[in-house]
Amino acid sequence: MKINKLYSIILLFMMGTLVSCMEESDFDKVWDGSEVEFDASTLPNGVTQNFVRLNATQTDQANLQINLVGAAQSTPVTVTVEADPTSTAVQGVHYTLASNTVTIPAGQVIAQLPVTVLTGNIQPTETPNLVLNITSANGAKVSVNYKSLTYRIRVICPSALVGSYTVLWRVLNLGDGSGGVAQTATNFTIAAFPTISLTSTATGVYTMSDMSFGMYPGLYQDTAPTGTFTDRCNVLTGASTNRDRYNDPFTITGTSTPADGKILITWKNTYGDGGTVELTKRP
């Protein structure tokens, strides 16, 4: 009982000290400032947008959102934006800005910065990145952490890979757990899981229902890991975020041949699983 009473006294003392510290540190105050920021600036790699190039004179419109963080203002807030010297996207070649200012209307907290993408001027092999900085705003501060945004402009060819595919393993490798190969098979079909499906999540971006192509559920009796890849003019590249439920990253590359409805993908994880699969689109 003495020990419990001692603990109670100590606890009350600590609580009183904590309240006193919070009062001295102004934790009870509410921040009432206003800042402007790019909505997507919190993303680690900025924004990547794909445009399907159909002709040499094509242009497309993009909108980059700017937020007013804090209470809406009673007067408009004009935000000034400038291209950073590190940009590889060139004004008049890869994009144009009708204006380097955008206005957040009174009573609103969001505005869109329009960017005209000169898609017809851009070859699929180019990788223009537009780095934008918010340099000033009347009636609000500029966010220190979220004032810059990298907008990655990518041009791709028409892509139509959505559908169901049969899977033939030209080479199947079962890993040894340390990145090596324990067993290999060629021209092999996993009978219980002979197909996968591809769905579209963005322009030229596809989600695989099973990026182990039947290996995990069929040979390990494990959960099928989903993953994504991008099709840039029949060259397929897996997303860097592709991981299974054990957080094991998947490296995925491939090619597609739309004329015969076939896709060839090579993949590997750090466990040592992987191989080359031939996907044939089902009618």
Short mmCIF file of C-alpha atoms in Angstrom, two decimals:
data_model
loop_
_atom_site.label_atom_id
_atom_site.label_comp_id
_atom_site.label_asym_id
_atom_site.label_seq_id
_atom_site.Cartn_x
_atom_site.Cartn_y
_atom_site.Cartn_z
CA MET A 1 0.00 0.00 0.00
CA LYS A 2 2.89 2.38 0.75
CA ILE A 3 4.39 1.70 -2.62
CA ASN A 4 1.07 2.36 -4.40
CA LYS A 5 0.64 5.59 -2.45
CA LEU A 6 4.19 6.66 -3.36
CA TYR A 7 3.51 5.97 -7.05
CA SER A 8 0.32 8.03 -6.83
CA ILE A 9 2.20 11.00 -5.38
CA ILE A 10 4.89 10.76 -8.08
CA LEU A 11 2.24 10.52 -10.80
CA LEU A 12 0.41 13.60 -9.52
CA PHE A 13 3.69 15.51 -9.40
CA MET A 14 4.55 14.50 -12.97
CA MET A 15 1.10 15.49 -14.25
CA GLY A 16 1.37 18.89 -12.59
CA THR A 17 4.83 19.42 -14.07
CA LEU A 18 3.58 18.40 -17.53
CA VAL A 19 0.65 20.84 -17.42
CA SER A 20 3.01 23.60 -16.27
CA CYS A 21 5.43 22.85 -19.14
CA MET A 22 2.62 22.81 -21.70
CA GLU A 23 1.40 26.19 -20.46
CA GLU A 24 4.90 27.63 -20.64
CA SER A 25 5.41 26.17 -24.12
CA ASP A 26 2.16 27.74 -25.44
CA PHE A 27 0.70 24.34 -26.45
CA ASP A 28 -2.73 25.74 -25.76
CA LYS A 29 -2.42 28.33 -28.52
CA VAL A 30 -4.04 27.71 -31.92
CA TRP A 31 -2.01 28.53 -35.04
CA ASP A 32 -3.90 31.19 -36.97
CA GLY A 33 -1.47 31.92 -39.81
CA SER A 34 -1.85 31.30 -43.56
CA GLU A 35 0.60 29.61 -45.90
CA VAL A 36 0.52 28.61 -49.56
CA GLU A 37 1.91 25.34 -50.85
CA PHE A 38 1.77 22.92 -53.78
CA ASP A 39 -0.75 20.20 -52.98
CA ALA A 40 1.49 17.43 -54.36
CA SER A 41 4.73 18.72 -52.83
CA THR A 42 4.38 16.23 -49.99
CA LEU A 43 4.86 13.34 -52.43
CA PRO A 44 8.46 12.05 -52.29
CA ASN A 45 8.96 12.04 -56.08
CA GLY A 46 6.67 14.87 -57.11
CA VAL A 47 4.12 14.25 -59.85
CA THR A 48 4.59 12.11 -62.96
CA GLN A 49 1.98 12.43 -65.70
CA ASN A 50 1.85 10.42 -68.93
CA PHE A 51 0.45 11.82 -72.17
CA VAL A 52 -0.35 9.70 -75.21
CA ARG A 53 1.28 11.30 -78.26
CA LEU A 54 -0.96 11.09 -81.32
CA ASN A 55 0.43 13.79 -83.61
CA ALA A 56 3.17 16.42 -83.93
CA THR A 57 0.91 19.40 -83.11
CA GLN A 58 -0.76 17.93 -80.03
CA THR A 59 -1.07 19.92 -76.80
CA ASP A 60 -2.53 18.81 -73.48
CA GLN A 61 -3.67 20.70 -70.41
CA ALA A 62 -2.49 19.91 -66.89
CA ASN A 63 -3.48 21.55 -63.62
CA LEU A 64 -1.27 21.72 -60.54
CA GLN A 65 -3.13 22.45 -57.34
CA ILE A 66 -2.01 25.16 -54.92
CA ASN A 67 -3.43 25.16 -51.40
CA LEU A 68 -3.96 27.92 -48.88
CA VAL A 69 -3.27 26.32 -45.52
CA GLY A 70 -5.24 28.11 -42.85
CA ALA A 71 -8.48 30.02 -42.85
CA ALA A 72 -9.89 31.29 -46.14
CA GLN A 73 -9.11 34.97 -46.64
CA SER A 74 -11.60 37.80 -47.14
CA THR A 75 -9.55 39.07 -50.10
CA PRO A 76 -7.97 37.16 -53.01
CA VAL A 77 -4.49 35.71 -52.51
CA THR A 78 -2.23 36.04 -55.56
CA VAL A 79 0.55 33.44 -55.74
CA THR A 80 3.64 33.85 -57.92
CA VAL A 81 5.34 30.77 -59.36
CA GLU A 82 8.66 30.52 -61.19
CA ALA A 83 10.50 27.69 -62.94
CA ASP A 84 13.64 26.58 -61.13
CA PRO A 85 16.96 26.65 -63.06
CA THR A 86 17.32 22.90 -62.42
CA SER A 87 14.32 22.18 -64.66
CA THR A 88 15.06 20.03 -67.70
CA ALA A 89 11.69 20.98 -69.20
CA VAL A 90 12.08 24.03 -71.44
CA GLN A 91 9.47 26.77 -71.73
CA GLY A 92 8.16 26.88 -75.30
CA VAL A 93 9.58 23.46 -76.13
CA HIS A 94 8.05 21.09 -73.58
CA TYR A 95 5.47 23.32 -71.90
CA THR A 96 4.06 26.84 -71.64
CA LEU A 97 2.63 28.81 -68.74
CA ALA A 98 -0.08 31.31 -69.66
CA SER A 99 0.86 33.19 -66.49
CA ASN A 100 3.27 32.78 -63.62
CA THR A 101 0.62 33.90 -61.15
CA VAL A 102 -2.52 32.19 -59.90
CA THR A 103 -5.22 33.65 -57.67
CA ILE A 104 -6.94 31.89 -54.81
CA PRO A 105 -10.35 33.61 -54.68
CA ALA A 106 -11.64 35.24 -51.51
CA GLY A 107 -13.33 32.66 -49.34
CA GLN A 108 -11.52 29.77 -51.09
CA VAL A 109 -8.46 27.72 -50.17
CA ILE A 110 -7.61 26.05 -53.51
CA ALA A 111 -6.52 27.25 -56.95
CA GLN A 112 -5.20 25.48 -60.06
CA LEU A 113 -2.06 26.47 -61.93
CA PRO A 114 -2.63 25.56 -65.62
CA VAL A 115 0.30 24.11 -67.54
CA THR A 116 0.07 23.54 -71.30
CA VAL A 117 2.08 20.45 -72.24
CA LEU A 118 3.47 20.58 -75.80
CA THR A 119 3.02 16.85 -76.27
CA GLY A 120 3.65 16.91 -80.02
CA ASN A 121 7.13 18.37 -79.48
CA ILE A 122 8.20 15.68 -77.01
CA GLN A 123 9.69 12.36 -78.03
CA PRO A 124 9.02 9.27 -75.89
CA THR A 125 12.76 9.03 -75.18
CA GLU A 126 12.78 12.46 -73.53
CA THR A 127 12.29 12.93 -69.79
CA PRO A 128 11.53 16.62 -69.18
CA ASN A 129 11.10 17.59 -65.53
CA LEU A 130 9.53 20.92 -64.65
CA VAL A 131 10.62 22.15 -61.22
CA LEU A 132 8.37 24.94 -59.94
CA ASN A 133 8.86 27.19 -56.94
CA ILE A 134 6.30 29.39 -55.20
CA THR A 135 8.25 32.62 -54.75
CA SER A 136 5.68 34.95 -53.18
CA ALA A 137 2.05 35.36 -52.13
CA ASN A 138 0.17 38.48 -51.07
CA GLY A 139 -1.77 37.99 -47.84
CA ALA A 140 -0.04 34.71 -46.92
CA LYS A 141 3.37 33.25 -46.24
CA VAL A 142 5.12 30.82 -48.55
CA SER A 143 5.51 27.36 -47.03
CA VAL A 144 9.16 26.61 -46.32
CA ASN A 145 8.80 22.85 -46.75
CA TYR A 146 6.22 22.60 -49.53
CA LYS A 147 6.93 25.53 -51.83
CA SER A 148 8.58 23.43 -54.56
CA LEU A 149 7.22 20.75 -56.87
CA THR A 150 8.79 18.53 -59.52
CA TYR A 151 6.35 17.86 -62.36
CA ARG A 152 7.61 15.00 -64.54
CA ILE A 153 6.22 15.16 -68.07
CA ARG A 154 6.27 11.85 -69.91
CA VAL A 155 5.05 11.05 -73.42
CA ILE A 156 4.03 7.54 -74.36
CA CYS A 157 2.57 5.75 -77.37
CA PRO A 158 -1.03 4.49 -77.43
CA SER A 159 -1.31 1.56 -75.03
CA ALA A 160 -4.10 -0.99 -74.66
CA LEU A 161 -2.94 -3.83 -72.44
CA VAL A 162 -6.03 -4.26 -70.25
CA GLY A 163 -7.29 -7.83 -70.22
CA SER A 164 -6.76 -11.41 -69.09
CA TYR A 165 -3.56 -13.24 -70.06
CA THR A 166 -2.39 -16.84 -70.03
CA VAL A 167 1.02 -17.34 -68.42
CA LEU A 168 3.82 -19.46 -69.86
CA TRP A 169 7.04 -19.59 -67.89
CA ARG A 170 9.90 -19.63 -70.36
CA VAL A 171 12.20 -19.74 -67.33
CA LEU A 172 11.03 -20.21 -63.74
CA ASN A 173 13.47 -19.77 -60.86
CA LEU A 174 12.69 -20.67 -57.25
CA GLY A 175 14.95 -18.74 -54.89
CA ASP A 176 17.27 -20.10 -52.25
CA GLY A 177 16.42 -17.30 -49.81
CA SER A 178 19.60 -15.29 -50.31
CA GLY A 179 19.17 -14.11 -53.90
CA GLY A 180 20.36 -17.28 -55.60
CA VAL A 181 18.42 -19.96 -57.50
CA ALA A 182 17.52 -23.27 -55.84
CA GLN A 183 15.42 -24.81 -58.65
CA THR A 184 14.78 -23.99 -62.31
CA ALA A 185 12.12 -25.04 -64.80
CA THR A 186 11.61 -24.08 -68.46
CA ASN A 187 8.47 -23.85 -70.62
CA PHE A 188 6.40 -24.44 -67.52
CA THR A 189 2.76 -23.68 -66.68
CA ILE A 190 1.48 -23.47 -63.11
CA ALA A 191 -1.70 -25.47 -63.64
CA ALA A 192 -3.70 -24.07 -60.71
CA PHE A 193 -2.96 -20.42 -61.64
CA PRO A 194 -2.51 -20.23 -65.42
CA THR A 195 -3.76 -16.65 -65.91
CA ILE A 196 -3.37 -13.10 -64.59
CA SER A 197 -5.23 -9.90 -65.38
CA LEU A 198 -4.08 -6.37 -66.13
CA THR A 199 -6.18 -3.33 -65.22
CA SER A 200 -5.50 0.32 -66.02
CA THR A 201 -4.84 2.70 -63.12
CA ALA A 202 -3.62 5.72 -65.14
CA THR A 203 -2.55 6.54 -68.68
CA GLY A 204 -0.07 3.83 -69.64
CA VAL A 205 0.03 2.44 -66.09
CA TYR A 206 -1.24 -1.06 -65.33
CA THR A 207 -1.85 -3.14 -62.22
CA MET A 208 -1.01 -6.85 -62.32
CA SER A 209 -3.35 -9.07 -60.32
CA ASP A 210 -0.33 -11.22 -59.46
CA MET A 211 3.21 -9.99 -60.13
CA SER A 212 4.56 -13.44 -59.19
CA PHE A 213 2.53 -14.78 -62.15
CA GLY A 214 1.12 -17.70 -60.17
CA MET A 215 4.32 -18.63 -58.32
CA TYR A 216 3.32 -17.40 -54.86
CA PRO A 217 -0.21 -18.86 -54.74
CA GLY A 218 0.56 -21.92 -56.88
CA LEU A 219 3.94 -23.07 -55.56
CA TYR A 220 4.21 -21.47 -52.11
CA GLN A 221 0.47 -21.43 -51.22
CA ASP A 222 1.01 -17.77 -50.38
CA THR A 223 -0.82 -14.53 -51.10
CA ALA A 224 -0.57 -13.28 -54.68
CA PRO A 225 1.30 -9.94 -54.64
CA THR A 226 -0.11 -7.21 -56.85
CA GLY A 227 2.14 -4.73 -58.65
CA THR A 228 2.23 -2.06 -61.33
CA PHE A 229 4.22 -1.23 -64.42
CA THR A 230 4.33 1.58 -66.98
CA ASP A 231 4.13 1.01 -70.74
CA ARG A 232 6.19 3.57 -72.65
CA CYS A 233 5.96 2.68 -76.33
CA ASN A 234 6.00 -1.08 -75.68
CA VAL A 235 8.82 -0.92 -73.12
CA LEU A 236 7.56 -2.00 -69.70
CA THR A 237 9.06 -0.82 -66.42
CA GLY A 238 7.91 -1.98 -62.99
CA ALA A 239 7.22 0.58 -60.29
CA SER A 240 9.92 1.04 -57.67
CA THR A 241 7.21 0.51 -55.04
CA ASN A 242 6.49 -3.07 -56.12
CA ARG A 243 6.89 -5.24 -53.00
CA ASP A 244 5.31 -8.38 -51.62
CA ARG A 245 3.80 -8.65 -48.15
CA TYR A 246 7.26 -9.40 -46.72
CA ASN A 247 8.46 -6.03 -48.08
CA ASP A 248 10.66 -7.83 -50.60
CA PRO A 249 11.12 -5.55 -53.67
CA PHE A 250 10.36 -6.84 -57.17
CA THR A 251 12.44 -5.76 -60.17
CA ILE A 252 10.30 -5.97 -63.32
CA THR A 253 11.17 -5.19 -66.94
CA GLY A 254 9.55 -6.26 -70.19
CA THR A 255 8.29 -5.59 -73.68
CA SER A 256 4.93 -5.84 -75.39
CA THR A 257 4.05 -6.64 -79.01
CA PRO A 258 0.51 -5.37 -79.58
CA ALA A 259 0.30 -7.01 -83.02
CA ASP A 260 0.17 -10.51 -81.56
CA GLY A 261 -1.14 -9.63 -78.08
CA LYS A 262 1.96 -10.92 -76.28
CA ILE A 263 3.94 -9.51 -73.38
CA LEU A 264 7.36 -10.71 -72.25
CA ILE A 265 8.32 -9.91 -68.65
CA THR A 266 11.46 -10.69 -66.68
CA TRP A 267 11.35 -10.26 -62.92
CA LYS A 268 13.25 -11.04 -59.73
CA ASN A 269 13.07 -10.44 -56.00
CA THR A 270 15.84 -10.50 -53.40
CA TYR A 271 14.81 -13.95 -52.20
CA GLY A 272 15.94 -15.29 -55.57
CA ASP A 273 12.52 -15.99 -57.08
CA GLY A 274 11.92 -14.81 -60.61
CA GLY A 275 12.22 -15.74 -64.23
CA THR A 276 10.80 -14.84 -67.61
CA VAL A 277 7.12 -15.17 -68.43
CA GLU A 278 5.30 -14.93 -71.73
CA LEU A 279 1.80 -13.49 -71.42
CA THR A 280 -0.69 -14.08 -74.21
CA LYS A 281 -3.89 -12.03 -74.28
CA ARG A 282 -7.04 -14.08 -74.10
CA PRO A 283 -9.94 -13.36 -76.49
#
